[in-house]
Tab-separated table of C-alpha atoms in Angstrom:
chain	number	residue	atom	x	y	z
A	26	MET	CA	-62.661	17.224	-28.318
A	27	ALA	CA	-61.545	13.775	-30.147
A	28	GLN	CA	-58.356	15.532	-31.184
A	29	GLN	CA	-57.395	16.012	-27.791
A	30	LEU	CA	-58.064	12.355	-26.439
A	31	GLU	CA	-55.439	11.309	-29.295
A	32	ASP	CA	-53.039	13.960	-28.101
A	33	VAL	CA	-53.519	12.242	-24.546
A	34	LYS	CA	-52.958	8.837	-25.782
A	35	GLU	CA	-50.086	9.784	-27.824
A	36	LYS	CA	-48.290	11.180	-24.983
A	37	LYS	CA	-48.849	7.846	-22.741
A	38	LYS	CA	-46.982	5.839	-25.370
A	39	PRO	CA	-43.503	7.714	-25.240
A	40	ASN	CA	-43.864	7.409	-21.349
A	41	LYS	CA	-43.916	3.764	-21.716
A	42	LEU	CA	-41.083	3.521	-24.022
A	43	ILE	CA	-39.177	5.393	-21.759
A	44	ILE	CA	-39.514	3.281	-18.696
A	45	ILE	CA	-38.771	0.028	-20.974
A	46	ILE	CA	-35.532	1.810	-21.859
A	47	ILE	CA	-34.736	2.755	-18.412
A	48	ILE	CA	-35.629	-0.402	-16.632
A	49	MET	CA	-33.302	-2.150	-20.012
A	50	SER	CA	-30.662	-0.138	-19.116
A	51	PHE	CA	-30.357	-0.745	-15.535
A	52	ILE	CA	-30.584	-4.790	-16.279
A	53	ILE	CA	-27.670	-3.990	-18.608
A	54	LEU	CA	-25.616	-2.323	-16.151
A	55	ILE	CA	-26.438	-4.700	-13.329
A	56	GLY	CA	-25.451	-7.602	-15.387
A	57	ALA	CA	-21.944	-5.740	-16.417
A	58	ILE	CA	-21.285	-5.031	-13.034
A	59	SER	CA	-21.890	-9.017	-12.404
A	60	MET	CA	-19.620	-9.870	-14.823
A	61	VAL	CA	-16.848	-7.814	-13.946
A	62	PHE	CA	-17.301	-9.552	-10.463
A	63	ILE	CA	-17.073	-12.503	-12.053
A	64	ALA	CA	-14.113	-12.127	-14.357
A	65	THR	CA	-12.094	-10.406	-11.725
A	66	ASP	CA	-12.741	-12.652	-8.513
A	67	ILE	CA	-13.589	-9.634	-6.488
A	68	THR	CA	-16.044	-9.818	-3.628
A	69	LEU	CA	-18.759	-7.419	-2.748
A	70	SER	CA	-16.956	-7.495	0.783
A	71	ASP	CA	-13.325	-6.302	-1.120
A	72	VAL	CA	-15.380	-3.523	-2.623
A	73	ILE	CA	-16.837	-2.130	0.522
A	74	SER	CA	-13.497	-2.401	2.744
A	75	LYS	CA	-12.001	0.104	-0.148
A	76	PHE	CA	-14.582	2.598	1.020
A	77	GLN	CA	-14.517	2.186	5.029
A	78	LYS	CA	-12.054	4.689	6.780
A	79	HIS	CA	-9.350	2.780	8.448
A	80	GLU	CA	-7.439	4.276	11.268
A	81	GLU	CA	-3.878	5.507	10.913
A	82	TYR	CA	-1.589	5.999	13.250
A	83	VAL	CA	1.969	7.460	13.202
A	84	ILE	CA	5.484	6.674	15.429
A	85	PRO	CA	7.825	9.366	14.922
A	86	LEU	CA	11.587	8.441	14.719
A	87	ASP	CA	14.363	10.139	16.540
A	88	SER	CA	16.471	11.657	13.655
A	89	PHE	CA	19.480	10.056	11.843
A	90	VAL	CA	23.099	11.518	10.645
A	91	VAL	CA	24.203	8.824	8.203
A	92	ASN	CA	27.351	8.818	6.301
A	93	LEU	CA	26.429	8.425	2.711
A	94	ASP	CA	28.080	6.332	-0.024
A	95	THR	CA	30.609	8.618	-1.705
A	96	GLU	CA	32.822	5.947	-3.127
A	97	GLY	CA	35.673	7.284	-1.253
A	98	LYS	CA	35.411	10.991	-2.789
A	99	GLY	CA	35.282	13.040	0.717
A	100	SER	CA	32.175	12.579	2.915
A	101	THR	CA	28.720	13.552	2.755
A	102	TYR	CA	26.196	13.110	5.318
A	103	LEU	CA	22.702	12.589	5.257
A	104	LYS	CA	20.457	14.053	8.310
A	105	THR	CA	16.650	13.020	8.619
A	106	GLN	CA	13.983	12.208	10.503
A	107	MET	CA	11.077	9.967	9.782
A	108	SER	CA	7.908	8.891	10.735
A	109	LEU	CA	6.196	5.573	10.379
A	110	LEU	CA	2.388	4.867	9.471
A	111	TYR	CA	0.529	2.148	10.314
A	112	THR	CA	-2.971	0.956	10.626
A	113	GLU	CA	-3.397	-1.482	13.464
A	114	GLU	CA	-3.430	-0.175	16.921
A	115	ASP	CA	-1.365	-3.174	18.310
A	116	TYR	CA	1.133	-2.770	15.923
A	117	GLY	CA	2.364	0.546	17.529
A	118	LYS	CA	3.526	-1.612	20.387
A	119	VAL	CA	5.372	-3.836	18.750
A	120	LEU	CA	7.422	-0.962	16.713
A	121	GLU	CA	8.212	0.877	19.868
A	122	ASN	CA	9.535	-2.318	21.293
A	123	LYS	CA	11.566	-2.580	17.996
A	124	THR	CA	12.634	0.790	17.495
A	125	SER	CA	16.718	-0.134	17.704
A	126	GLN	CA	15.895	-2.646	15.241
A	127	ILE	CA	14.205	-0.831	13.167
A	128	ARG	CA	16.837	2.195	13.512
A	129	ASP	CA	19.540	-0.118	12.416
A	130	LEU	CA	17.866	-1.299	9.089
A	131	ILE	CA	17.157	1.979	8.229
A	132	ILE	CA	20.770	3.244	8.542
A	133	LYS	CA	21.835	0.157	6.912
A	134	ASP	CA	19.426	0.883	3.952
A	135	LEU	CA	20.306	4.927	4.030
A	136	MET	CA	24.208	4.212	4.096
A	137	ASP	CA	23.811	2.264	0.617
A	138	TYR	CA	22.486	5.437	-1.323
A	139	LYS	CA	25.093	7.878	-2.877
A	140	PRO	CA	23.656	11.685	-2.447
A	141	ASP	CA	22.451	11.731	-6.216
A	142	ASP	CA	20.428	8.774	-5.722
A	143	LEU	CA	18.450	10.507	-2.749
A	144	LEU	CA	18.433	13.803	-4.877
A	145	VAL	CA	16.952	12.655	-8.533
A	146	GLU	CA	13.555	12.563	-9.180
A	147	GLY	CA	11.955	9.633	-7.720
A	148	GLY	CA	14.774	8.789	-5.650
A	149	LEU	CA	13.458	9.439	-2.311
A	150	ALA	CA	10.203	7.462	-3.289
A	151	ALA	CA	12.449	4.520	-3.942
A	152	ALA	CA	13.942	4.919	-0.373
A	153	LYS	CA	10.739	4.762	0.858
A	154	VAL	CA	9.970	1.589	-0.521
A	155	LYS	CA	13.227	0.058	0.428
A	156	ILE	CA	12.873	0.924	3.819
A	157	ARG	CA	9.600	-0.004	4.301
A	158	THR	CA	10.082	-3.387	2.747
A	159	SER	CA	12.961	-3.924	4.933
A	160	ILE	CA	11.427	-3.180	8.245
A	161	ASN	CA	7.822	-5.242	6.896
A	162	VAL	CA	10.624	-8.376	6.234
A	163	ALA	CA	12.307	-7.882	9.542
A	164	LEU	CA	9.170	-7.939	11.507
A	165	GLY	CA	7.895	-10.909	9.484
A	166	GLU	CA	4.698	-8.901	8.903
A	167	ASP	CA	3.335	-6.270	6.756
A	168	MET	CA	2.875	-3.577	9.602
A	169	VAL	CA	4.570	-0.039	8.249
A	170	LYS	CA	2.253	1.106	5.568
A	171	GLU	CA	4.346	4.545	4.569
A	172	ILE	CA	7.491	6.056	5.515
A	173	PHE	CA	7.485	9.771	5.869
A	174	PHE	CA	10.292	12.003	5.830
A	175	THR	CA	9.798	15.031	8.126
A	176	ASP	CA	13.288	16.097	7.900
A	177	PHE	CA	16.047	15.774	4.959
A	178	LEU	CA	19.214	17.471	4.582
A	179	ILE	CA	22.059	16.318	2.409
A	180	GLN	CA	25.276	18.245	3.653
């Protein structure tokens, strides 16, 4: 009987130790997270906004046929169709009203490319960045978040 009581007492001690270890780990974890927030100037609202779902809207543009830069060695055409992704509903009206200006910018940007520039790995991604940047600069605001090519043919 006395031996059973000693066994019960011995079992309780590790439970206290485990609880203390868990509590200390939790305190260290909270301290580490706090230090990250303090060191990087990240606020809680920044973290929450990353996990919130944002509405996304897409405006399709008519197809483009553009002469690519071949440096006088014949003629090469690019036929493409694009869509613009934006996240604010109000931007849709602005983008629709300035479609002609946007199309002009896209045509100018695409005419600067050589066929090999677009066909090389990463070339299309670079074109997307250049087009998106020039549209946003012309509009004076970061409206377009992404460019999607829905049709792409070089001939």
